[in-house]
GROMACS .gro file of C-alpha atoms in nm:
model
  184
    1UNK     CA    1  -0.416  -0.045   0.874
    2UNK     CA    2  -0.559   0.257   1.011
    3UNK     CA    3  -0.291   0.483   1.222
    4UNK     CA    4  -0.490   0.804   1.317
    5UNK     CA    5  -0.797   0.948   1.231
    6UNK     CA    6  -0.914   1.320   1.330
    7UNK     CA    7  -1.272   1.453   1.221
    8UNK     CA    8  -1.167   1.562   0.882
    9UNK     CA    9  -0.848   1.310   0.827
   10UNK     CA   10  -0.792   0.980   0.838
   11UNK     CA   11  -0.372   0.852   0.796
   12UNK     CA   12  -0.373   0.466   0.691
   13UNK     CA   13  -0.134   0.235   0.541
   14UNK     CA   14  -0.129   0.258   0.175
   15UNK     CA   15  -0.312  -0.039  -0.012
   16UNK     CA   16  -0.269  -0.244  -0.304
   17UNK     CA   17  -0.613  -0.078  -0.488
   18UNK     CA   18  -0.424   0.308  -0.418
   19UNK     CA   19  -0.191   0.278  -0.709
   20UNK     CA   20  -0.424   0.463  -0.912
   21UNK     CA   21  -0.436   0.724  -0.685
   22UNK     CA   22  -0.068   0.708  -0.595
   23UNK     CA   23   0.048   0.802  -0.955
   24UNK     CA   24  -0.236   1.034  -0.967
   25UNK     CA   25  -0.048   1.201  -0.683
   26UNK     CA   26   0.299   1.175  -0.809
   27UNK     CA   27   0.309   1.210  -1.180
   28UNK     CA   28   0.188   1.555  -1.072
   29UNK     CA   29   0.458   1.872  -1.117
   30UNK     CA   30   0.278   2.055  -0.883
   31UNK     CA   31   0.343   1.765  -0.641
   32UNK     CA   32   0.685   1.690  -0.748
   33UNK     CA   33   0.865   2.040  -0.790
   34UNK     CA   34   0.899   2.016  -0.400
   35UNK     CA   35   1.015   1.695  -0.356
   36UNK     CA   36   1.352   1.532  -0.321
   37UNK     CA   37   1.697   1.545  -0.446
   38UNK     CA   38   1.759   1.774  -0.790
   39UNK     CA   39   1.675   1.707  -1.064
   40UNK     CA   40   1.292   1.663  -0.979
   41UNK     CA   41   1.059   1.464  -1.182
   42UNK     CA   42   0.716   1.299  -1.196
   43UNK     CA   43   0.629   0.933  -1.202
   44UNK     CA   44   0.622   0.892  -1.634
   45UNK     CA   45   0.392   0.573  -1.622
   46UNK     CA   46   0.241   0.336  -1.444
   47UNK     CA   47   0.514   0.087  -1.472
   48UNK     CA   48   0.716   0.314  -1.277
   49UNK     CA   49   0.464   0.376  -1.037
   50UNK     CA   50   0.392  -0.014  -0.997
   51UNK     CA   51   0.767  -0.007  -0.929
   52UNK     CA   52   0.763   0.304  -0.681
   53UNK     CA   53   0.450   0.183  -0.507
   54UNK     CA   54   0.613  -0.151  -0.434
   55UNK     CA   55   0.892   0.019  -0.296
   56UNK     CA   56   0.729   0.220  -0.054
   57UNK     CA   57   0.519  -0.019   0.067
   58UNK     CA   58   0.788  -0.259   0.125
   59UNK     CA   59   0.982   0.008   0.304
   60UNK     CA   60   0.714   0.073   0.530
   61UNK     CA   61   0.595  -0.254   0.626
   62UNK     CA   62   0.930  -0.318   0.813
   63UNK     CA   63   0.902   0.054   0.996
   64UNK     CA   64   0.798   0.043   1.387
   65UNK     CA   65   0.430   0.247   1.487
   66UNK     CA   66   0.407   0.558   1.468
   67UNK     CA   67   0.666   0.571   1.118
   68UNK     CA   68   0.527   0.551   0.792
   69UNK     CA   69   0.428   0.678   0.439
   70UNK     CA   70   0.065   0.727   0.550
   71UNK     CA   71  -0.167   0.758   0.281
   72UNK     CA   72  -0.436   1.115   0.348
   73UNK     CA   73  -0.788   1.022   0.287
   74UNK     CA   74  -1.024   1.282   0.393
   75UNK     CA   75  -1.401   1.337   0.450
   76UNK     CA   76  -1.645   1.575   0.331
   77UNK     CA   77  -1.884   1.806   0.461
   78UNK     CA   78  -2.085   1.529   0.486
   79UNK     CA   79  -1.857   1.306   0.667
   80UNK     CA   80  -1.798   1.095   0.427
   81UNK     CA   81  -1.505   0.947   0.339
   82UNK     CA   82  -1.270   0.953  -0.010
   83UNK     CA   83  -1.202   0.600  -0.195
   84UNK     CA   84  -0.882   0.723  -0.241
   85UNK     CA   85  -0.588   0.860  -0.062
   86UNK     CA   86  -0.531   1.196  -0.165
   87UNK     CA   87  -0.192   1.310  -0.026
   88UNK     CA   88   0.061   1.175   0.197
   89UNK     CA   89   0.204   1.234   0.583
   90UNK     CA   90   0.527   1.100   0.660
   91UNK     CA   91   0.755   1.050   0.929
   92UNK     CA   92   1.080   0.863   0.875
   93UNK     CA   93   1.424   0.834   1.028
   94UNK     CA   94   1.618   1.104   0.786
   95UNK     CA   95   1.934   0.992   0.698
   96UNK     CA   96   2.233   1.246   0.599
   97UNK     CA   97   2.478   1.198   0.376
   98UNK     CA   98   2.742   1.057   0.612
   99UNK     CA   99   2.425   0.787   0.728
  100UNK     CA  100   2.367   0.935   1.035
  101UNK     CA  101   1.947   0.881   1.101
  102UNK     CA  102   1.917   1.023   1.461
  103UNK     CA  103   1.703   1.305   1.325
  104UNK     CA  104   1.305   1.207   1.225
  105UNK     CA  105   1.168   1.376   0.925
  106UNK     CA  106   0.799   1.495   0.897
  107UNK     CA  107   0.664   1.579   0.546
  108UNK     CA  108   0.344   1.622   0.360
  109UNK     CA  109   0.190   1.662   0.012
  110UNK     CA  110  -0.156   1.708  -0.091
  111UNK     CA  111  -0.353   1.680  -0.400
  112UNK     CA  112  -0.388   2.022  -0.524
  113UNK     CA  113  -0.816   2.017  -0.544
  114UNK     CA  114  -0.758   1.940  -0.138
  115UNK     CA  115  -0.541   2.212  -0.112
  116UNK     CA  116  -0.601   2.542   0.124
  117UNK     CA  117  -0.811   2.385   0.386
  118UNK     CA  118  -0.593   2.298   0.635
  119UNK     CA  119  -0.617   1.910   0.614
  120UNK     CA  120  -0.236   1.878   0.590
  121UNK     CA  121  -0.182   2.075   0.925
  122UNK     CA  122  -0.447   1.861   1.069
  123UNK     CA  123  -0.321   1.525   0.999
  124UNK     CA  124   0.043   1.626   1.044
  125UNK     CA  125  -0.067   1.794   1.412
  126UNK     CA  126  -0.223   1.445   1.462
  127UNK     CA  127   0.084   1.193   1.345
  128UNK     CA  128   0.300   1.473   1.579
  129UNK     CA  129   0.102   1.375   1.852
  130UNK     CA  130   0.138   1.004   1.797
  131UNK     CA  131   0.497   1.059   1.781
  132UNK     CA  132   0.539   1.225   2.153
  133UNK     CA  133   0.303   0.995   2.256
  134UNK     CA  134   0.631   0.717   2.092
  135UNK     CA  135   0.900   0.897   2.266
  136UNK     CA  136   0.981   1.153   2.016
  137UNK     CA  137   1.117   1.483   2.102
  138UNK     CA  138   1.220   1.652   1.856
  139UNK     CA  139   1.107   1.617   1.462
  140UNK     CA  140   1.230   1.832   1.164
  141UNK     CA  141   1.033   1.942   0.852
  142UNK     CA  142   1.301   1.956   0.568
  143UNK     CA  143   1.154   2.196   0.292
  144UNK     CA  144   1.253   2.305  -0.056
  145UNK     CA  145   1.386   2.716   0.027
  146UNK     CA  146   1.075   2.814  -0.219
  147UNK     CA  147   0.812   2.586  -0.111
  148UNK     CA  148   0.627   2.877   0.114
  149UNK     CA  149   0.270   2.623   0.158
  150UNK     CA  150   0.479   2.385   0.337
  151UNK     CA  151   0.668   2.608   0.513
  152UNK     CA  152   0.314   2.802   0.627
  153UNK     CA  153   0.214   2.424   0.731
  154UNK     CA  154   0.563   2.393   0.950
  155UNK     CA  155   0.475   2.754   1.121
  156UNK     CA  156   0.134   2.673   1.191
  157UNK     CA  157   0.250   2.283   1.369
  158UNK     CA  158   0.435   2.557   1.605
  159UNK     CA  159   0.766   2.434   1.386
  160UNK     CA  160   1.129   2.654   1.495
  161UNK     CA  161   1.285   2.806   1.140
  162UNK     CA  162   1.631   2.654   1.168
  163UNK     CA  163   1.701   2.817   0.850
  164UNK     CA  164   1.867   2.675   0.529
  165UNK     CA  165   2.097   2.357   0.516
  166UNK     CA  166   2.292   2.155   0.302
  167UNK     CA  167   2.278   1.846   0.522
  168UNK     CA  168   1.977   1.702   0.351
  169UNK     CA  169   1.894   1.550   0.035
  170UNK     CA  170   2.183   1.649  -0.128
  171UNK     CA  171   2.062   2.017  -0.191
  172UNK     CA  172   2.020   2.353  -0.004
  173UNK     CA  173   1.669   2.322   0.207
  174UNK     CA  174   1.516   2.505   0.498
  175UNK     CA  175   1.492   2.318   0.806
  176UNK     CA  176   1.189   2.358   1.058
  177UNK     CA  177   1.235   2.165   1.391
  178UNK     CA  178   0.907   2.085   1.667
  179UNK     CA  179   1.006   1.973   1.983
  180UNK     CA  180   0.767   1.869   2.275
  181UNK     CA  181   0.737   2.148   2.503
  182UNK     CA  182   0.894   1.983   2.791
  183UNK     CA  183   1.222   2.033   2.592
  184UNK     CA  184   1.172   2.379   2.517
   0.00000   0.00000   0.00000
């Protein structure tokens, strides 16, 4: 299922035939230093990934449009389009640790060859869009306090600094919040 598509991105569900791609992504350290609660680590094998994959796809077959786990695929100068996914957007409901999920999450990671060309900023602009267009009004990018690329990415979305927190993930992060400029 195909969720938005700009002239360089295109933000899909992820498929059955991605696994390949999806522990290409994520047995990756320069992928997974940035992501998630301590300690950090990559996918091992592909039994874990099977096992990941199926999680995530599971989980985001029961969200509502415009949430997901959207797999990246991205075209050339050509305009042709890669087999493969080759990063992920997200937005989710992000849930504290008392359970509260009234705050959305927005996050992205990119394979590092795509890296530096401002595909990330131009799919996340896009699912942003889709979000305001849902009702949204206010979305936070949660980063690790050393991950400066994503944090670049947040600044150039027009994202607020909030500054570090300890409310997410179970470790200190800096928090960047967009809001739709009717709330501003």
């Amino acid at each position: 299922m195909e969720l938005l598509r700009t002239s360089r991105t295109l933000l899909r569900r992820w498929q059955e035939d991605d696994l390949q791609a999806y522990f290409e992504l994520y047995s990756r350290w320069e992928i997974m230093q940035w992501l998630g609660p301590r300690p950090r680590r990559v996918v091992a094998d592909m039994d874990e990934a099977r096992e990941r994959f199926a999680r995530r796809r599971e989980r985001e077959a029961a969200l509502p449009l415009p949430y997901g786990l959207w797999a990246l695929v991205v075209s050339d100068a050509d305009g042709h389009w890669s087999a493969d996914p080759v990063g992920t957007v997200l937005l989710l409901p992000l849930r504290d640790a008392s359970g509260d999920t009234s705050e959305v999450e927005i996050g992205w990671n990119l394979h590092p060859d795509h890296q530096g060309r401002g595909l990330v900023t131009e799919a996340a602009r896009a699912l942003l869009g889709a979000g305001e267009q849902a009702g949204l009004t206010s979305v936070l990018a949660v980063t690790d306090p050393d991950n400066t690329a994503s944090q670049a990415v947040a600044r150039r979305l027009g994202m607020r600094d909030e500054g570090l927190t300890d409310r997410w993930f179970d470790t200190t992060t800096r928090q960047f919040r967009w809001t739709t400029s009717r709330w501003e």
